[in-house]
Structures are given as C-alpha cells and as structure tokens.
mmCIF file of C-alpha atoms and ligand atoms in Angstrom:
data_model
loop_
_atom_site.group_PDB
_atom_site.id
_atom_site.type_symbol
_atom_site.label_atom_id
_atom_site.label_comp_id
_atom_site.label_asym_id
_atom_site.label_seq_id
_atom_site.Cartn_x
_atom_site.Cartn_y
_atom_site.Cartn_z
ATOM 1 C CA MET A 1 -28.076 -46.113 13.097
ATOM 2 C CA ARG A 2 -24.694 -45.663 11.428
ATOM 3 C CA MET A 3 -26.189 -43.496 8.682
ATOM 4 C CA ASN A 4 -27.951 -41.334 11.250
ATOM 5 C CA SER A 5 -24.744 -40.575 13.228
ATOM 6 C CA CYS A 6 -22.788 -39.872 10.107
ATOM 7 C CA SER A 7 -25.298 -37.181 8.876
ATOM 8 C CA THR A 8 -25.435 -35.809 12.285
ATOM 9 C CA PHE A 9 -21.777 -35.438 12.169
ATOM 10 C CA ALA A 10 -21.977 -33.821 8.697
ATOM 11 C CA ALA A 11 -24.608 -31.425 9.841
ATOM 12 C CA SER A 12 -22.669 -30.105 12.871
ATOM 13 C CA MET A 13 -19.600 -29.736 10.612
ATOM 14 C CA TRP A 14 -21.748 -27.742 8.299
ATOM 15 C CA LEU A 15 -22.756 -25.603 11.127
ATOM 16 C CA ILE A 16 -19.204 -24.883 12.219
ATOM 17 C CA PHE A 17 -18.337 -23.900 8.705
ATOM 18 C CA LEU A 18 -21.291 -21.637 8.593
ATOM 19 C CA ALA A 19 -20.316 -19.956 11.918
ATOM 20 C CA PHE A 20 -16.793 -19.527 10.530
ATOM 21 C CA SER A 21 -17.670 -18.197 7.174
ATOM 22 C CA ASP A 22 -19.984 -15.722 9.245
ATOM 23 C CA VAL A 23 -16.929 -14.471 11.116
ATOM 24 C CA LEU A 24 -15.168 -13.884 7.764
ATOM 25 C CA VAL A 25 -18.199 -11.974 6.273
ATOM 26 C CA ASN A 26 -18.345 -9.685 9.385
ATOM 27 C CA ALA A 27 -14.604 -8.950 9.300
ATOM 28 C CA LYS A 28 -14.134 -5.065 8.840
ATOM 29 C CA TYR A 29 -12.001 -3.746 5.984
ATOM 30 C CA LEU A 30 -10.336 -0.436 5.842
ATOM 31 C CA ASP A 31 -9.370 0.705 2.250
ATOM 32 C CA ILE A 32 -6.016 2.100 2.500
ATOM 33 C CA SER A 33 -5.885 2.945 -1.255
ATOM 34 C CA HIS A 34 -6.498 6.342 -2.664
ATOM 35 C CA GLU A 35 -9.007 6.670 -5.571
ATOM 36 C CA TYR A 36 -7.688 7.446 -8.837
ATOM 37 C CA VAL A 37 -9.004 10.914 -9.613
ATOM 38 C CA PRO A 38 -7.747 13.614 -11.954
ATOM 39 C CA GLY A 39 -6.609 15.644 -8.800
ATOM 40 C CA LEU A 40 -4.141 13.105 -7.462
ATOM 41 C CA PRO A 41 -0.628 14.323 -7.244
ATOM 42 C CA LYS A 42 2.100 12.932 -9.421
ATOM 43 C CA TYR A 43 5.771 12.918 -8.379
ATOM 44 C CA ASP A 44 7.439 16.147 -9.428
ATOM 45 C CA SER A 45 4.434 17.508 -11.151
ATOM 46 C CA PRO A 46 2.763 20.765 -10.745
ATOM 47 C CA THR A 47 -0.324 19.619 -12.406
ATOM 48 C CA GLY A 48 -1.054 16.018 -11.064
ATOM 49 C CA LEU A 49 -2.721 13.206 -12.832
ATOM 50 C CA GLY A 50 -5.297 14.907 -15.041
ATOM 51 C CA THR A 51 -7.683 13.281 -17.323
ATOM 52 C CA PHE A 52 -6.640 9.575 -17.378
ATOM 53 C CA MET A 53 -9.965 7.974 -18.481
ATOM 54 C CA LYS A 54 -10.827 8.181 -22.298
ATOM 55 C CA ASP A 55 -13.909 6.947 -24.101
ATOM 56 C CA ILE A 56 -13.042 4.601 -26.980
ATOM 57 C CA THR A 57 -16.457 3.712 -27.957
ATOM 58 C CA SER A 58 -19.607 4.930 -26.589
ATOM 59 C CA ILE A 59 -23.132 3.915 -26.918
ATOM 60 C CA LEU A 60 -24.275 7.487 -26.667
ATOM 61 C CA ARG A 61 -22.252 8.025 -29.696
ATOM 62 C CA GLY A 62 -24.182 5.187 -31.591
ATOM 63 C CA GLU A 63 -21.620 2.511 -31.033
ATOM 64 C CA GLU A 64 -22.343 -0.981 -29.773
ATOM 65 C CA PHE A 65 -20.542 -0.918 -26.608
ATOM 66 C CA ASN A 66 -18.929 1.288 -23.912
ATOM 67 C CA THR A 67 -15.053 0.948 -24.040
ATOM 68 C CA ARG A 68 -12.698 3.071 -22.123
ATOM 69 C CA ASN A 69 -8.888 3.218 -21.865
ATOM 70 C CA PHE A 70 -7.011 4.490 -18.989
ATOM 71 C CA ASN A 71 -3.432 5.773 -18.816
ATOM 72 C CA LEU A 72 -1.702 5.742 -15.631
ATOM 73 C CA SER A 73 2.061 5.782 -14.999
ATOM 74 C CA THR A 74 3.138 2.636 -13.127
ATOM 75 C CA ASP A 75 3.915 4.583 -9.958
ATOM 76 C CA CYS A 76 0.848 6.812 -9.561
ATOM 77 C CA GLY A 77 -1.521 6.873 -6.754
ATOM 78 C CA THR A 78 -1.368 3.967 -4.271
ATOM 79 C CA HIS A 79 1.361 1.575 -5.878
ATOM 80 C CA VAL A 80 4.056 -0.940 -5.112
ATOM 81 C CA LYS A 81 7.412 -0.544 -6.161
ATOM 82 C CA ALA A 82 9.660 -3.329 -7.655
ATOM 83 C CA PHE A 83 13.370 -3.378 -8.079
ATOM 84 C CA ILE A 84 13.239 -6.183 -10.701
ATOM 85 C CA ASP A 85 9.809 -6.150 -11.926
ATOM 86 C CA VAL A 86 6.369 -6.432 -10.175
ATOM 87 C CA GLU A 87 5.841 -10.014 -11.411
ATOM 88 C CA SER A 88 8.567 -11.072 -9.147
ATOM 89 C CA LEU A 89 7.259 -9.767 -6.037
ATOM 90 C CA ASP A 90 6.326 -12.318 -3.330
ATOM 91 C CA LEU A 91 2.637 -12.330 -2.525
ATOM 92 C CA THR A 92 3.463 -13.775 0.803
ATOM 93 C CA ILE A 93 5.175 -10.513 1.704
ATOM 94 C CA LEU A 94 2.602 -8.356 0.313
ATOM 95 C CA ASN A 95 -0.190 -10.106 2.448
ATOM 96 C CA GLY A 96 0.013 -10.786 6.134
ATOM 97 C CA PRO A 97 0.163 -9.421 9.664
ATOM 98 C CA VAL A 98 1.176 -5.540 9.784
ATOM 99 C CA PHE A 99 1.770 -2.847 12.397
ATOM 100 C CA VAL A 100 0.655 0.686 11.670
ATOM 101 C CA VAL A 101 3.053 3.082 13.648
ATOM 102 C CA GLU A 102 2.910 6.765 13.807
ATOM 103 C CA VAL A 103 6.155 8.831 13.083
ATOM 104 C CA PRO A 104 6.751 11.840 15.498
ATOM 105 C CA LYS A 105 5.276 14.756 13.545
ATOM 106 C CA ASP A 106 8.405 16.976 13.516
ATOM 107 C CA LYS A 107 10.714 14.325 12.148
ATOM 108 C CA ASN A 108 11.628 12.358 9.078
ATOM 109 C CA ILE A 109 12.519 8.775 9.294
ATOM 110 C CA THR A 110 16.199 8.765 10.574
ATOM 111 C CA ALA A 111 18.139 5.943 12.413
ATOM 112 C CA LYS A 112 17.222 7.444 15.637
ATOM 113 C CA VAL A 113 13.593 7.769 14.917
ATOM 114 C CA MET A 114 13.652 4.000 13.732
ATOM 115 C CA GLN A 115 15.209 3.102 16.977
ATOM 116 C CA SER A 116 12.554 5.155 19.051
ATOM 117 C CA LEU A 117 9.706 3.471 17.400
ATOM 118 C CA ASN A 118 10.729 0.183 19.195
ATOM 119 C CA ILE A 119 9.248 -2.187 16.504
ATOM 120 C CA PRO A 120 9.554 -5.891 17.889
ATOM 121 C CA LYS A 121 12.038 -8.230 16.136
ATOM 122 C CA GLY A 122 9.989 -10.595 13.981
ATOM 123 C CA VAL A 123 7.718 -7.832 12.672
ATOM 124 C CA LYS A 124 7.823 -8.183 8.825
ATOM 125 C CA ARG A 125 5.253 -5.406 7.704
ATOM 126 C CA VAL A 126 5.063 -1.866 9.028
ATOM 127 C CA LEU A 127 3.016 1.169 7.570
ATOM 128 C CA PHE A 128 4.413 4.413 8.809
ATOM 129 C CA LYS A 129 1.799 7.137 9.331
ATOM 130 C CA THR A 130 3.365 10.550 9.056
ATOM 131 C CA LEU A 131 2.756 14.303 8.959
ATOM 132 C CA ASN A 132 1.978 13.753 5.337
ATOM 133 C CA THR A 133 -1.444 12.310 6.401
ATOM 134 C CA GLN A 134 -2.187 15.147 8.521
ATOM 135 C CA ARG A 135 -1.128 17.770 5.775
ATOM 136 C CA LYS A 136 -3.529 15.907 3.322
ATOM 137 C CA LEU A 137 -0.639 15.940 0.778
ATOM 138 C CA MET A 138 -2.439 13.129 -1.399
ATOM 139 C CA TYR A 139 -5.254 15.482 -1.802
ATOM 140 C CA LYS A 140 -3.254 18.284 -3.312
ATOM 141 C CA LYS A 141 -2.674 17.996 -7.010
ATOM 142 C CA GLU A 142 0.452 20.038 -6.963
ATOM 143 C CA PHE A 143 3.599 17.949 -6.021
ATOM 144 C CA ASP A 144 5.034 18.899 -2.407
ATOM 145 C CA SER A 145 8.778 18.101 -2.101
ATOM 146 C CA SER A 146 8.739 18.854 1.481
ATOM 147 C CA TYR A 147 6.993 15.496 2.294
ATOM 148 C CA THR A 148 8.098 13.262 5.094
ATOM 149 C CA GLY A 149 9.904 10.051 4.411
ATOM 150 C CA PHE A 150 12.935 7.647 5.077
ATOM 151 C CA GLN A 151 16.406 9.303 5.162
ATOM 152 C CA LYS A 152 19.345 7.283 4.099
ATOM 153 C CA ASP A 153 20.334 6.337 7.781
ATOM 154 C CA GLY A 154 16.857 5.366 8.621
ATOM 155 C CA ALA A 155 16.656 2.914 5.902
ATOM 156 C CA GLU A 156 20.168 1.489 6.674
ATOM 157 C CA TRP A 157 18.975 0.962 10.465
ATOM 158 C CA LEU A 158 15.901 -0.737 9.232
ATOM 159 C CA VAL A 159 17.802 -3.251 7.123
ATOM 160 C CA GLU A 160 20.374 -3.731 9.544
ATOM 161 C CA ASN A 161 18.263 -4.162 12.750
ATOM 162 C CA THR A 162 14.880 -5.403 11.733
ATOM 163 C CA ASP A 163 13.210 -8.325 10.026
ATOM 164 C CA ILE A 164 10.957 -5.735 7.964
ATOM 165 C CA LYS A 165 10.358 -7.044 4.427
ATOM 166 C CA LEU A 166 7.589 -4.428 3.470
ATOM 167 C CA ILE A 167 7.187 -0.797 4.473
ATOM 168 C CA GLY A 168 4.297 1.645 3.425
ATOM 169 C CA LEU A 169 4.056 5.313 3.620
ATOM 170 C CA ASP A 170 1.604 8.070 3.164
ATOM 171 C CA TYR A 171 2.933 10.014 0.249
ATOM 172 C CA LEU A 172 4.413 9.232 -3.385
ATOM 173 C CA SER A 173 7.751 7.984 -2.074
ATOM 174 C CA VAL A 174 8.964 6.260 0.981
ATOM 175 C CA ALA A 175 12.022 8.237 0.898
ATOM 176 C CA VAL A 176 12.532 11.973 1.431
ATOM 177 C CA LYS A 177 13.502 13.593 -1.897
ATOM 178 C CA PRO A 178 17.125 14.446 -1.465
ATOM 179 C CA ASP A 179 17.904 10.840 -0.341
ATOM 180 C CA LYS A 180 15.611 9.085 -2.853
ATOM 181 C CA ASP A 181 18.241 7.234 -4.634
ATOM 182 C CA ASP A 182 20.136 6.204 -1.725
ATOM 183 C CA VAL A 183 17.212 4.988 0.140
ATOM 184 C CA TYR A 184 16.004 2.802 -2.712
ATOM 185 C CA GLN A 185 19.552 1.485 -3.135
ATOM 186 C CA VAL A 186 19.699 0.470 0.527
ATOM 187 C CA LEU A 187 16.287 -1.108 0.576
ATOM 188 C CA GLY A 188 17.222 -2.752 -2.542
ATOM 189 C CA LYS A 189 15.955 -6.383 -2.874
ATOM 190 C CA TYR A 190 15.228 -6.862 0.811
ATOM 191 C CA VAL A 191 12.251 -4.500 1.197
ATOM 192 C CA ILE A 192 9.132 -3.932 -0.763
ATOM 193 C CA PRO A 193 7.952 -0.202 -0.681
ATOM 194 C CA VAL A 194 4.455 0.483 -0.743
ATOM 195 C CA GLU A 195 3.759 4.169 -1.615
ATOM 196 C CA GLY A 196 0.840 6.641 -1.716
ATOM 197 C CA LEU A 197 -1.065 4.843 0.966
ATOM 198 C CA ASN A 198 -4.397 6.418 2.496
ATOM 199 C CA LEU A 199 -3.704 6.163 6.133
ATOM 200 C CA ASP A 200 -6.418 8.806 7.073
ATOM 201 C CA LYS A 201 -8.334 6.490 9.124
ATOM 202 C CA ALA A 202 -5.687 3.819 10.012
ATOM 203 C CA LYS A 203 -4.919 4.129 13.877
ATOM 204 C CA PRO A 204 -1.749 2.620 15.084
ATOM 205 C CA GLY A 205 -2.046 -0.943 15.870
ATOM 206 C CA GLU A 206 -1.882 -4.459 14.435
ATOM 207 C CA TYR A 207 -3.749 -5.540 11.402
ATOM 208 C CA PHE A 208 -3.786 -8.018 8.596
ATOM 209 C CA LEU A 209 -2.734 -6.359 5.296
ATOM 210 C CA HIS A 210 -3.670 -7.304 1.778
ATOM 211 C CA CYS A 211 -1.737 -5.431 -1.119
ATOM 212 C CA LEU A 212 -2.526 -6.851 -4.530
ATOM 213 C CA PRO A 213 -0.483 -4.971 -7.410
ATOM 214 C CA LEU A 214 -1.653 -5.325 -10.920
ATOM 215 C CA ARG A 215 0.051 -8.353 -12.509
ATOM 216 C CA MET A 216 1.945 -6.703 -15.362
ATOM 217 C CA SER A 217 5.037 -7.861 -16.991
ATOM 218 C CA GLU A 218 8.060 -5.479 -17.215
ATOM 219 C CA ALA A 219 6.529 -2.972 -14.764
ATOM 220 C CA ASN A 220 8.757 -1.237 -12.278
ATOM 221 C CA ALA A 221 5.804 -0.393 -10.185
ATOM 222 C CA ALA A 222 2.098 -0.899 -10.326
ATOM 223 C CA PRO A 223 -1.126 0.619 -9.226
ATOM 224 C CA THR A 224 -2.251 -1.565 -6.077
ATOM 225 C CA ARG A 225 -5.403 -1.997 -4.091
ATOM 226 C CA CYS A 226 -4.477 -2.196 -0.377
ATOM 227 C CA ILE A 227 -6.651 -3.125 2.511
ATOM 228 C CA LEU A 228 -6.423 -3.627 6.251
ATOM 229 C CA VAL A 229 -8.439 -6.284 7.858
ATOM 230 C CA LEU A 230 -9.478 -5.146 11.361
HETATM 231 C C1 NAG B 1 -0.344 8.829 -21.414
HETATM 232 O O1 NAG B 1 0.104 9.801 -20.443
HETATM 233 C C2 NAG B 1 1.325 10.212 -20.547
HETATM 234 C C3 NAG B 1 1.834 11.223 -19.494
HETATM 235 O O2 NAG B 1 0.777 11.926 -19.015
HETATM 236 C C4 NAG B 1 1.476 10.963 -21.934
HETATM 237 O O3 NAG B 1 2.683 11.446 -22.181
HETATM 238 C C5 NAG B 1 1.087 10.138 -23.090
HETATM 239 O O4 NAG B 1 1.103 10.787 -24.327
HETATM 240 C C6 NAG B 1 -0.449 9.500 -22.811
HETATM 241 N N1 NAG B 1 -0.705 8.355 -23.732
HETATM 242 C C7 NAG B 1 -1.822 8.177 -24.392
HETATM 243 C C8 NAG B 1 -2.024 7.142 -25.300
HETATM 244 O O5 NAG B 1 -2.783 9.029 -24.165
HETATM 245 C C1 NAG B 2 11.697 15.902 5.820
HETATM 246 O O1 NAG B 2 12.641 16.008 4.761
HETATM 247 C C2 NAG B 2 12.293 16.995 3.825
HETATM 248 C C3 NAG B 2 13.463 17.080 2.665
HETATM 249 O O2 NAG B 2 14.472 17.335 3.002
HETATM 250 C C4 NAG B 2 12.058 18.389 4.365
HETATM 251 O O3 NAG B 2 11.559 19.347 3.546
HETATM 252 C C5 NAG B 2 11.006 18.299 5.384
HETATM 253 O O4 NAG B 2 10.900 19.586 6.034
HETATM 254 C C6 NAG B 2 11.323 17.218 6.376
HETATM 255 N N1 NAG B 2 10.161 17.023 7.266
HETATM 256 C C7 NAG B 2 10.216 16.894 8.665
HETATM 257 C C8 NAG B 2 9.168 16.629 9.418
HETATM 258 O O5 NAG B 2 11.412 17.142 9.333
#
C-alpha cells in the first residue's frame, strides 16, 4: 500500500516535470546576433571584415583532418564590451529580463530622448532599436559614421536616473562617433554595452535575454551570441 502511493507520487512528479520541460522546449528563441560573414562592417573600415576563415589542414589536400583558423577582432560583429576584461563581466547582468524599446527615428539618444522613453525604474537591461536597423547598416560592409547612438548627455542621464546595467544597440558602437570616448567613460564600470545587435525582428516589448561572450582572458571585448526568449 505504502509502496503504491509512493510510486504514484513519483509518477505524478515525473508527469509534472515532463509538462514543464515541454514548456521549455516550446519556448521561442529570436537570434539577435549577426552572422560572421566577410561582408560584415568593421568600425572605421571601408572594406569590412573580409576573409576571416582559413584552412589549416584539409582532407581534400590529402591531410588527415579538416582544421580551420578564424581571425576576428574582439569587437567585431555582435559583441560585448568590457572595461576591465570580458572574464570579469557578470553573467547575471548578461542574462535576464530585458526591454526592447524603439528610439524616435530622427534622433540620437540624448538626455531628452532617454527621458521620453519612460523606462520604468528597476529595469536593468534595455536594447535600443534605432534608425540603424531600418538603414540596414550592419549589412553594408563600408563603415557608416552617421549611425545612431548615445550622446554624452544621454549616457549621463541613464547612469543618474535609471537602474540600467546593460544596454544594447544595433550598430558597431553604443555611442555616436563624436561622443564615443565620453560615452564609454560615463558608462564606465556601471553599464555593459552590447554592440552590433541584430534587432531586425525584435519588436518593442519585454523578453528574456541571453548574451554569452566567449570566455577569453585579456579581452577588451568578445564575439557574443545573443538571443531573446519570447
Ligand atoms: C588577422 O587580421 C588582422 C586584421 O585584419 C591582420 O592584421 C592580421 O595580420 C591577421 N592575422 C593573421 C594571423 O592572419
Ligand atoms: C546621430 O549623430 C551622428 C553623429 O553626430 C549624425 O551623423 C547622425 O545624423 C545623427 N542621427 C540622427 C538620427 O540624428
């Protein structure tokens, strides 16, 4: 009798587990990383990434295995920036609930724009979908310095008035070119910038974010796979 109720209990726990894992399996993922392709733009470069994958050994050439090397700058494509080094970044910031917001198309991210976005207190992660996505800048190999990003006062407003610890943008820097040094200085160790995101299919709203930069020592930035869980 006792045995029976025990195994019934175990069986029902198993069913609950199966139902739950099914929910996980049915979760929808939106890949918000760009594919590394030779046509990917590179900061300040007129020619883009170019050939980055090279055969080292090849079965076709009569060698025993296929081995390849790749050569990427740490901050190319979709990447996370680090002010100390990537290894020091907190995974609990890189993964968690996130807001995707749309920035007015005719504006860079200034203090006024930040204020107008009305991001609630307590929100820790925000991805800013800008005109860059509409202009398809990440699909043009020639670097375009007129991209949209944070201006210094926008970054200052964010640090002073919000709880945001991670920001993401849809081109190669979170900061507009003229304010780049200033913005990174303001964000400093408080905010992790994720750059070069693919927000083509990300509608404004709330999601769960996963960003996993390659674990490399001494890296100032690292190629990163980022996904949204819907
Ligand atoms: C890797 O790429 C950089 C930048 O394009 C280049 O200067 C360097 O020579 C390359 N290194 C190798 C080993 O191919
Ligand atoms: C954002 O700033 C850049 C650099 O100053 C500028 O070229 C661009 O036109 C601005 N974009 C918008 C939408 O205002």
